[in-house]
Structure formats: C-alpha cells, structure tokens
Short mmCIF file of C-alpha atoms and ligand atoms in Angstrom, two decimals:
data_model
loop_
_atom_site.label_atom_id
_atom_site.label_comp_id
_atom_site.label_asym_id
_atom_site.label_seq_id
_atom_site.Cartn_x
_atom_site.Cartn_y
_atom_site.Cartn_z
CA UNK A 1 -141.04 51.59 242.24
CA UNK A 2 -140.15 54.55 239.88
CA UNK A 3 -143.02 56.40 241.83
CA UNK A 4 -141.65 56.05 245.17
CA UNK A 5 -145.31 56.25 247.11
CA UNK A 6 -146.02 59.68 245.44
CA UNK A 7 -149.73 60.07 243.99
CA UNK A 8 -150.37 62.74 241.76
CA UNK A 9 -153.60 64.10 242.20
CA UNK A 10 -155.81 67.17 240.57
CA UNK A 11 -158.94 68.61 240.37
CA UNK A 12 -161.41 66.55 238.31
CA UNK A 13 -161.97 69.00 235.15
CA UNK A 14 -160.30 70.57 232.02
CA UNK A 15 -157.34 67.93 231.31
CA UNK A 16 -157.52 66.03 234.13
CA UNK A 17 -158.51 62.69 232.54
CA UNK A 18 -155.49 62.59 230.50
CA UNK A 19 -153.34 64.14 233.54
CA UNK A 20 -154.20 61.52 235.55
CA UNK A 21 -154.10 58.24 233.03
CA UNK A 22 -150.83 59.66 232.16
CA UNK A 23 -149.97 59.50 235.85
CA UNK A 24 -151.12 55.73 236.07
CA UNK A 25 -148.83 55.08 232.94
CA UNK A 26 -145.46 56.09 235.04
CA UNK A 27 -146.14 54.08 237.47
CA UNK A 28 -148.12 56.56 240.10
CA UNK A 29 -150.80 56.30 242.16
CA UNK A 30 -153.95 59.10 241.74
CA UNK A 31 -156.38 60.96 242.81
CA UNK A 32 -159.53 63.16 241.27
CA UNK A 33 -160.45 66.08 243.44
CA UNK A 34 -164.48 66.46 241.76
CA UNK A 35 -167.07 68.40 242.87
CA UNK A 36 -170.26 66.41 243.80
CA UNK A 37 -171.92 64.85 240.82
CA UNK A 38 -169.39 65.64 238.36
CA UNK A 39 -167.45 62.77 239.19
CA UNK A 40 -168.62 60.24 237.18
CA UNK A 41 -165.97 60.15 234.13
CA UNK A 42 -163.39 59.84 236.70
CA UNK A 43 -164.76 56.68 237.56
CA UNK A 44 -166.42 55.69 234.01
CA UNK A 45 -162.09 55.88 232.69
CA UNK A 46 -160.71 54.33 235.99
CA UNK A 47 -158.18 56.85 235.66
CA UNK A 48 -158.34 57.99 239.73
CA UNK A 49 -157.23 55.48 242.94
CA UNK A 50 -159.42 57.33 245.13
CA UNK A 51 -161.97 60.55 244.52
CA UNK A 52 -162.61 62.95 246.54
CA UNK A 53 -165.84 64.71 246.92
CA UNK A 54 -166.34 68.63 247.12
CA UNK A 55 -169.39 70.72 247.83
CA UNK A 56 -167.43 72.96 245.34
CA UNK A 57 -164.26 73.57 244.16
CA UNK A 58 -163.46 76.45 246.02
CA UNK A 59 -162.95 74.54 249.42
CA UNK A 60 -159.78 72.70 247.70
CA UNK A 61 -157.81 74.08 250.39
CA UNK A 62 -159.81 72.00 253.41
CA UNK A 63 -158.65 69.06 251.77
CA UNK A 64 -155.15 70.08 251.67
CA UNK A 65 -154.02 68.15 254.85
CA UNK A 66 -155.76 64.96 253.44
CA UNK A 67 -153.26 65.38 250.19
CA UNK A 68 -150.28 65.98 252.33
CA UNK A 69 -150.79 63.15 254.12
CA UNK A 70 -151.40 61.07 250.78
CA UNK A 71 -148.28 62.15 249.85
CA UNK A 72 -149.18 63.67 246.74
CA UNK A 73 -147.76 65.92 244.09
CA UNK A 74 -150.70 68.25 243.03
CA UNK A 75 -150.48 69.47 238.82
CA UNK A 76 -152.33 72.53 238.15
CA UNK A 77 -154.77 73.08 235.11
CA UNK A 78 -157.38 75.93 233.64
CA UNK A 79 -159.87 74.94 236.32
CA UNK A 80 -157.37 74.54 239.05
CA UNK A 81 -156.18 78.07 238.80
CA UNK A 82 -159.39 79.42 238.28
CA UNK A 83 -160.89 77.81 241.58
CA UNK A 84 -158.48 77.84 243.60
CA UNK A 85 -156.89 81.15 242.45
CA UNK A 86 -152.96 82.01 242.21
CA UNK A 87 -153.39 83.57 245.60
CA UNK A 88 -153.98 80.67 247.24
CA UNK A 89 -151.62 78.31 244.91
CA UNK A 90 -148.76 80.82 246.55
CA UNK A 91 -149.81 79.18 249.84
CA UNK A 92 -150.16 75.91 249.50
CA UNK A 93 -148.19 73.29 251.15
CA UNK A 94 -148.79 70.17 249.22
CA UNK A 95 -145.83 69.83 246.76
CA UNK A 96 -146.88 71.40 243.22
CA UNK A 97 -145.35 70.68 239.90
CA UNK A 98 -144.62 73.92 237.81
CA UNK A 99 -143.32 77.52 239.26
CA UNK A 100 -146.30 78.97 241.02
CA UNK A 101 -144.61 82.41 240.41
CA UNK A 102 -144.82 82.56 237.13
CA UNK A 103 -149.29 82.53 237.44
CA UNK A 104 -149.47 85.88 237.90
CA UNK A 105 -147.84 87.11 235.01
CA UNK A 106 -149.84 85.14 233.16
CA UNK A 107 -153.22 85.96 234.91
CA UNK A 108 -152.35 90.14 234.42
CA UNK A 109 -152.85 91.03 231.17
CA UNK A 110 -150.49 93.72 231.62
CA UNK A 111 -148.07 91.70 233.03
CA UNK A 112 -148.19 89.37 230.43
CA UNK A 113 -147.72 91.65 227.81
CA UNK A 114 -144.38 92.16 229.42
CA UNK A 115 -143.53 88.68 229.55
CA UNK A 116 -144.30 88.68 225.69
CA UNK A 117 -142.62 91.36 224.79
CA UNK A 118 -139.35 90.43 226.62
CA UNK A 119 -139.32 87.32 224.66
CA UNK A 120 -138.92 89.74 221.17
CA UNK A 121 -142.50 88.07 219.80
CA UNK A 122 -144.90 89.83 217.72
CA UNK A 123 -148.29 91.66 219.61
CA UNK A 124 -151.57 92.79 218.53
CA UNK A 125 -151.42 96.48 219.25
CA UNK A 126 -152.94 97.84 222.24
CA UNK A 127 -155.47 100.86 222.09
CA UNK A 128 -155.45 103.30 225.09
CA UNK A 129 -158.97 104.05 224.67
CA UNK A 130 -161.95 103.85 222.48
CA UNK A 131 -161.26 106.83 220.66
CA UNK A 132 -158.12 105.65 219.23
CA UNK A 133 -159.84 102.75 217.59
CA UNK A 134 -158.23 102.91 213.60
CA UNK A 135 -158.31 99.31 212.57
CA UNK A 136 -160.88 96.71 213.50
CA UNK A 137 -160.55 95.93 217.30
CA UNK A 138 -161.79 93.16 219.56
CA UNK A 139 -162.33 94.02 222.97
CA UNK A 140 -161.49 91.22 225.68
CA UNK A 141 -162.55 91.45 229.17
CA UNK A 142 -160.62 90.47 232.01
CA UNK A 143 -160.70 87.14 233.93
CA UNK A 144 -163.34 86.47 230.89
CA UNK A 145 -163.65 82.36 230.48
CA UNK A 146 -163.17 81.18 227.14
CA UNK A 147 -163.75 84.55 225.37
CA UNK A 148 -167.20 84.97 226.21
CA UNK A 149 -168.64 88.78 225.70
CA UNK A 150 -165.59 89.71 223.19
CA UNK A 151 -166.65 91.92 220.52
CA UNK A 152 -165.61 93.22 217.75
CA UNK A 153 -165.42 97.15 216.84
CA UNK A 154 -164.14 99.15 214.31
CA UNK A 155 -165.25 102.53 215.47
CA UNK A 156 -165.54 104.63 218.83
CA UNK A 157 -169.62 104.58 217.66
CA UNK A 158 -169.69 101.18 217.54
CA UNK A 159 -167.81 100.56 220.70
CA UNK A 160 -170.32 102.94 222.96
CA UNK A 161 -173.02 100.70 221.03
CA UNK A 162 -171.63 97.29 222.03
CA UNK A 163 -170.52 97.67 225.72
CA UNK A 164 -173.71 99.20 226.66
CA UNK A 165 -174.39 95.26 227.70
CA UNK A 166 -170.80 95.26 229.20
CA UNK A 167 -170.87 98.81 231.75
CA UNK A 168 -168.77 98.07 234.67
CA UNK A 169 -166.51 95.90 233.48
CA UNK A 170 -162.58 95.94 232.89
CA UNK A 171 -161.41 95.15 229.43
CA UNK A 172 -158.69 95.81 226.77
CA UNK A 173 -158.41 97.10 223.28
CA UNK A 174 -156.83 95.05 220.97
CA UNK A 175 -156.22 95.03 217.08
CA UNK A 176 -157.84 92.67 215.41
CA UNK A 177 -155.07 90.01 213.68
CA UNK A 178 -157.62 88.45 210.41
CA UNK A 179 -155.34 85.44 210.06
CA UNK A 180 -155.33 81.35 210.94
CA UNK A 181 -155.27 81.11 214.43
CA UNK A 182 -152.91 78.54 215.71
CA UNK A 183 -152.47 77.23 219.80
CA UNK A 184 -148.90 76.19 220.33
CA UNK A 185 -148.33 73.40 222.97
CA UNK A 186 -144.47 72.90 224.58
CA UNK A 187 -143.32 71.16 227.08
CA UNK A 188 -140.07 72.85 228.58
CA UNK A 189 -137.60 70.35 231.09
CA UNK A 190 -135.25 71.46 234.15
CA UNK A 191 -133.91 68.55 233.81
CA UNK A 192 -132.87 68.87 230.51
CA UNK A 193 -133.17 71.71 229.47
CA UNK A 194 -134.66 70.82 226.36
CA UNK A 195 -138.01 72.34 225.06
CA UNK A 196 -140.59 70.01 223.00
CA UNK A 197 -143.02 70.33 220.76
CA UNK A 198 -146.28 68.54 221.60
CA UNK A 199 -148.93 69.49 219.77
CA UNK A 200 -151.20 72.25 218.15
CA UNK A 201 -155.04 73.18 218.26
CA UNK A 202 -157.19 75.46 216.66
CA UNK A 203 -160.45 76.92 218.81
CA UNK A 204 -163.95 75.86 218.11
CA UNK A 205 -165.38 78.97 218.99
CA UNK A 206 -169.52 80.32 219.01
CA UNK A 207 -170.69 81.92 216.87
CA UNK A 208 -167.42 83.02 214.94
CA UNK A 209 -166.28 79.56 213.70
CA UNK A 210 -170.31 78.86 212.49
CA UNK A 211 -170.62 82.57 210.91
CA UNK A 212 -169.15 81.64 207.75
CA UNK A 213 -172.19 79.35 206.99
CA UNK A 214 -174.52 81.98 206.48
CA UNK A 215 -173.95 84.28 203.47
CA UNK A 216 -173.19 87.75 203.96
CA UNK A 217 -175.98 89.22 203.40
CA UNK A 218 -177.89 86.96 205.62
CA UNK A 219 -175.29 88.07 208.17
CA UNK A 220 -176.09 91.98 207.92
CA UNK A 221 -179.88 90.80 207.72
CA UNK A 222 -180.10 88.92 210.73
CA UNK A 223 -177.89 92.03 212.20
CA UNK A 224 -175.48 88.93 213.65
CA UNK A 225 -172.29 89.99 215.68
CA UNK A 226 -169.15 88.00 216.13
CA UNK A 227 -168.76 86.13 219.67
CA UNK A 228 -165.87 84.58 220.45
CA UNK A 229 -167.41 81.91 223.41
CA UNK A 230 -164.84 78.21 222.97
CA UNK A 231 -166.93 75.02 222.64
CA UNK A 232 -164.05 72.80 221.79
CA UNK A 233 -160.72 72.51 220.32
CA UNK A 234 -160.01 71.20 216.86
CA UNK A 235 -156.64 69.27 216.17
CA UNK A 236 -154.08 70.46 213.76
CA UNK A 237 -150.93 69.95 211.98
CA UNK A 238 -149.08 73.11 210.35
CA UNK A 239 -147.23 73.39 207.37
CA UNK A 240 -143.08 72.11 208.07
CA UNK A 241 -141.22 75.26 207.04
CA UNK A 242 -143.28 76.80 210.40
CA UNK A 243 -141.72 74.50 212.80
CA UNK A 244 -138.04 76.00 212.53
CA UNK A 245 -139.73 79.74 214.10
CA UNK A 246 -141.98 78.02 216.69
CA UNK A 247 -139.17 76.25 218.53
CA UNK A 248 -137.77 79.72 218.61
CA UNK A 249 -140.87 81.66 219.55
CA UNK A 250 -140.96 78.96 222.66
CA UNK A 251 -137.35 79.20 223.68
CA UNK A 252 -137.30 83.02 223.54
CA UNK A 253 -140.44 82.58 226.32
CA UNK A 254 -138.44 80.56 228.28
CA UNK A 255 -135.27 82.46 228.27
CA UNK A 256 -137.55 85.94 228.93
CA UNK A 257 -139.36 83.84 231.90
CA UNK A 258 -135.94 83.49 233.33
CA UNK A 259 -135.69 87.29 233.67
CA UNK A 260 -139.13 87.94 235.52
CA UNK A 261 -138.65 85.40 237.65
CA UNK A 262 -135.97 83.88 239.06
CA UNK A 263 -136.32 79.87 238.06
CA UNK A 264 -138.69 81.04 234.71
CA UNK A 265 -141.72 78.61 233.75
CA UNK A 266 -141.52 75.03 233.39
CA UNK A 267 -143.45 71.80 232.47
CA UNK A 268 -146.59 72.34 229.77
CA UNK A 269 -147.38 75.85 228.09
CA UNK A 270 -148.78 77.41 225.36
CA UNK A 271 -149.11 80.40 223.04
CA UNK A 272 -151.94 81.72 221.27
CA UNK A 273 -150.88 82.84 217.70
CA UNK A 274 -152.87 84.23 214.55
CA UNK A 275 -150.26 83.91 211.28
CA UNK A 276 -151.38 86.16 208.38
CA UNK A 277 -151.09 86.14 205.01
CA UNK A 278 -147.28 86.48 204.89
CA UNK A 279 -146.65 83.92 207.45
CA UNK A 280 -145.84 86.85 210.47
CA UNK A 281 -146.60 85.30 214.06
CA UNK A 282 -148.73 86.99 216.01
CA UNK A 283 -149.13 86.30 219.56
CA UNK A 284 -151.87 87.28 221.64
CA UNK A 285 -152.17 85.19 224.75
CA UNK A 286 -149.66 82.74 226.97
CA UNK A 287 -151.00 79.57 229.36
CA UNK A 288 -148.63 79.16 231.40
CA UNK A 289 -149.79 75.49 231.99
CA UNK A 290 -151.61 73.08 230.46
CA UNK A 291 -154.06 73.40 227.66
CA UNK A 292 -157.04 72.07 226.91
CA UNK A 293 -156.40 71.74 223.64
CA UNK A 294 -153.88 69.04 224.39
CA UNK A 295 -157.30 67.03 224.86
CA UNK A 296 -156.86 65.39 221.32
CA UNK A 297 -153.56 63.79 222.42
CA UNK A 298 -154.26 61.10 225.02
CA UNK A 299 -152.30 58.39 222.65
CA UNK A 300 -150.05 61.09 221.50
CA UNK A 301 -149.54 63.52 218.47
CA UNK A 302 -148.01 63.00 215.39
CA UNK A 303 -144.99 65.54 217.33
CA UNK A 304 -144.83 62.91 220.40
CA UNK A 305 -144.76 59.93 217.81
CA UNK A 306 -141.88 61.07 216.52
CA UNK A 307 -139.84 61.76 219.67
CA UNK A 308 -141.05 58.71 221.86
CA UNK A 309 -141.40 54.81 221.52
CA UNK A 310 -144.68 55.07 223.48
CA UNK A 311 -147.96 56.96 223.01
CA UNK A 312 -147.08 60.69 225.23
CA UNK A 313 -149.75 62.81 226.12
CA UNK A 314 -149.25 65.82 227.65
CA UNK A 315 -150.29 65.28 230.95
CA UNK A 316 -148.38 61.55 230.54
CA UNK A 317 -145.40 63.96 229.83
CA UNK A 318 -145.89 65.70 233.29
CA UNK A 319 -145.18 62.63 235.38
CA UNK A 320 -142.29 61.42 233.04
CA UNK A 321 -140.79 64.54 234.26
CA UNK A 322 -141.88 63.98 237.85
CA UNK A 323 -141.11 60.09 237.85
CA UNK A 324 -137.28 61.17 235.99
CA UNK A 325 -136.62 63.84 238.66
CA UNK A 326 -137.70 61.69 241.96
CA UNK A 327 -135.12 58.58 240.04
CA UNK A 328 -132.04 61.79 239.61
CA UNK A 329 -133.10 63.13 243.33
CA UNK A 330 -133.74 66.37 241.76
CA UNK A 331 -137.24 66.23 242.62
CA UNK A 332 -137.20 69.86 243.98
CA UNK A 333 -136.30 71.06 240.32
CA UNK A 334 -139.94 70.11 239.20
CA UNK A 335 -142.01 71.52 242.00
CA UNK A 336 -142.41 74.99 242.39
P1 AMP B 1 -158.48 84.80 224.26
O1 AMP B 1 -159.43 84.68 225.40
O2 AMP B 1 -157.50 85.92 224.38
O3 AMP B 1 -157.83 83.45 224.00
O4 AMP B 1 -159.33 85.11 222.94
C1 AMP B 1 -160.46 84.34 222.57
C2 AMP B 1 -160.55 84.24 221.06
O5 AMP B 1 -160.63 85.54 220.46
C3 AMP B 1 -159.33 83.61 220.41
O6 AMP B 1 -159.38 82.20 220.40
C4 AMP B 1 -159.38 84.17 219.00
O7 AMP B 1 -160.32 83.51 218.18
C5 AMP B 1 -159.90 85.55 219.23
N1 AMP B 1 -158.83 86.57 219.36
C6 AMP B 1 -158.32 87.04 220.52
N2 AMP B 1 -157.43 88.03 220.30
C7 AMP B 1 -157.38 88.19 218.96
C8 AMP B 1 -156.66 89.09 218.09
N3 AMP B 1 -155.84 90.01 218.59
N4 AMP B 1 -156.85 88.97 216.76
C9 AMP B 1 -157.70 88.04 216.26
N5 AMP B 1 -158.41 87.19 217.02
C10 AMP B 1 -158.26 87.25 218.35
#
C-alpha cells in the first residue's frame, strides 16, 4: 500500500472536505477533527474513516496523543492555524506536512511584508500614520477574519470618523490598488523542485462586490460605506499572456522563503494580487497554505487538467506529495 498505514487527518472546516477526499484518492486512510454538531458534511461526503468530536477547536492539542497513535500526518488549513495558533503548531508532535516556520511570517504583517519584498514583488504602500493619508487608503486590522471592519479613507478627517467604531484596535494603512483582484494558488514540491500552477479565485466579498448594483447616487444617499467581509470565492481563469509573470512572481517567493528560513515554504500557497489598468501586479497578502478558494477545484482546474491524467485538487495534490515522498523514503522532506 502506497500509504503505508499513514492517515491524514485535519480539522473539519475551511478545505477540509476536499483535503481529505483527496487523501482517500491516494490511497490513505482519514480522519475529521469537528467540533460538536458541525460534523455532519464530514459524514454526509464519506470523506473521513473516523471523526472525532471536540467541545471546541481549541482543545486540538488533547487529542494529539490519539493522532500519534493513529499514525497520522496532520495538513494545516485557515481554520487550523487560527484555532490552534502557530504557537502551538511549533509544538506539536504529530508529524505535519508543510514548514511550520514559515507561519509566522505569514501571520506578522510586518514580517510578511519582508517576505514580499525579498521576493522583488510589487506592494501597496504603507502609511505611517493617518496624517500621511494622500491617496485613497484601506485600513486592515490585524488577525481580522476575512476582512471584516476594513474601511476605506481618503483623508485624516475621514479616518478619525471611521475608527471611532474601531478604538483599541491594531491596524495598518494601506494604499488602495482600484484594479481586478486576482488569488493565485501554487503548489511548490521538495521533491521536485518544481512549482505548479493550480488555480485562481476572485473574493465574493460584502458589501463591496454588491455596491455596484446601486447607482451612485443611491450610494451617497443611503450614506453606504465599503466593507470588505468574504462570503465566498468566485472561480476564474486569466488572460494567457499573464501566466509567463505569475510563475515568476511564485518562484521569486519561494527562492526569498529560502532566505528567512532555512528549508523556505512548501506544499499549497497563495498570493493576493490586484492588476491595474496596465497589467502591474500588485501584491498585498501571502497564505502560506491552503486556500479556500481552491474550494471550486475538487475535480480539478482547467491548470490541473492540463498537467495530470486524473482530476487534482489541491488538497488531492497534498497527499500525492505525501504518498510520492513515503514511496522515495524522503518522507521527512514533506513534514515540517
Ligand atoms: P485581506 O484580508 O488583506 O485579504 O483583504 C481583504 C480584501 O480587501 C481583499 O480581498 C480585497 O478586496 C481588499 N484589499 C485588501 N488590500 C487591498 C489593497 N491594497 N488594494 C485594494 N484592495 C485591497
């Protein structure tokens, strides 16, 4: 058996349908961590062996023992990082796929912006403070889920006016990129070496994807303010001629990874871009893990069609590189 009595096992939210089915697909056995009464599309799909039920997410770690002893690989995901925090993924002891040092330059803004800017990529300018607003500005808070609260501002008056609801809370000042925003999902292998392309989103976000339904004057009437809050993913294609620069946006992350920390990022990420009008990238925010957005792409994405004979999902793609390093003994290469 290609799995050799591994499970693979995660926390039952975000992508973990299609992390899981793609597990079953190589071969593995599985398991859905859920929280009580959220566990029923893990069973409606079939996709887990065995489920696991949690007061709350936050006590993953008293079940760690019981996935040791399973002999499972754990894969991390929006949700898993968020519950169980990167703290606390730095001390676990159940095998993990992905580079658990590489979280926290993803979950410090600053950090991040480091990362980013090592790689040579394109970023929204940064305002120190409120006064040196000069261009419209959104203002993103930290550890905020989904974008909820942003805002937009284009003046120090209108700033003071819009955090009022916000006081006490960290954020950033960012330029505002007016552009088509594009989510950028690769896969990168140790084994191989070899980035790919899986797939692209756009954000279904409240109110600002709806906004443009309402004319503008209705807008200013109603005295309506952008939000930025997700509610889904959309799927998306871009235009050829792009593809050439993404592969190179994606291996300059990789290659910058390398030089913050020592074995760099591996397995699923993704990068948030806005292009404008002249086609300039614009990137604004890296996952260093699985996306969401790779939802769309349980049978695959017109990118994955191309490169394999079988439908590849991302989270499928995660235990192909699992099930390829336990058959080359390399399975150390995967897990971080
Ligand atoms: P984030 O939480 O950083 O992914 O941002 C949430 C949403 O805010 C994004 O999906 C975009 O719609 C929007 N956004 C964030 N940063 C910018 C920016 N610098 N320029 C334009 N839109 C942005």
């Amino acid at each position: 058996m290609g799995s050799r009595g591994f499970k693979i096992a995660t926390i039952g939210s975000h992508s973990a349908l299609q992390i899981l089915r793609g597990a079953k697909d190589e071969g593995f056995g599985t398991i859905a961590v859920c929280e009580k009464e959220r566990d029923e599309p893990y069973r409606h799909f079939g996709v887990a062996d065995r489920i696991i039920l949690l007061d709350s997410f936050k006590k993953f770690m008293e079940i760690e023992n019981d996935l040791i002893s399973e002999n499972s690989i754990v894969i991390p995901h929006g949700t898993f990082l968020d519950a169980v925090t990167t703290e606390k993924i730095e001390l676990l002891k159940v095998p993990y796929f992905g580079n658990k040092k590489i979280l926290k330059w993803e979950v410090d803004r600053a950090m991040q912006r480091e990362w980013l800017r090592k790689a040579g990529l394109t970023l929204p300018r940064i305002f120190r403070g409120p006064d040196d607003i000069d261009v419209p500005a959104i203002i993103k808070f930290y550890g905020a889920k989904g974008g909820k609260g942003f805002f937009l501002a284009k003046s120090r008056d209108e700033f003071d006016r819009k955090i009022e609801e916000h006081k006490g809370k960290a954020y950033i000042i960012q330029e505002y990129i007016v552009g088509a925003p594009i989510y950028i999902h690769y896969f990168y292998s140790p084994l191989s070496g070899e980035i790919e392309l899986m797939s692209f989103d756009k954000r279904y976000e409240s109110n600002v994807d709806s906004i443009g339904r309402i004319a503008a004057k209705d807008q200013l009437d109603m005295g309506l303010d952008t939000s930025y809050n997700i509610t889904g993913n959309v799927p998306l294609v871009v235009r050829e001629s792009l593809l050439p620069k993404i592969f190179e946006m994606g291996r300059a992350v990789i290659e910058a990874s390398k030089k913050i920390e020592k074995r760099g990022i591996f397995g699923p990420f993704s990068l948030e871009t806005v292009i404008t009008p002249d086609l300039k990238f614009y990137v604004f925010e890296i996952s260093a893990r699985i996306v969401a957005g790779t939802n769309h792409y349980i049978s695959g994405s017109p990118y994955t069609a191309l490169k394999y004979k079988e439908p590849m999902s991302t989270g499928r793609r995660i235990s192909r590189e699992i099930r390829n390093a336990i058959a080359s003994d390399q399975l150390c290469k995967v897990l971080g």
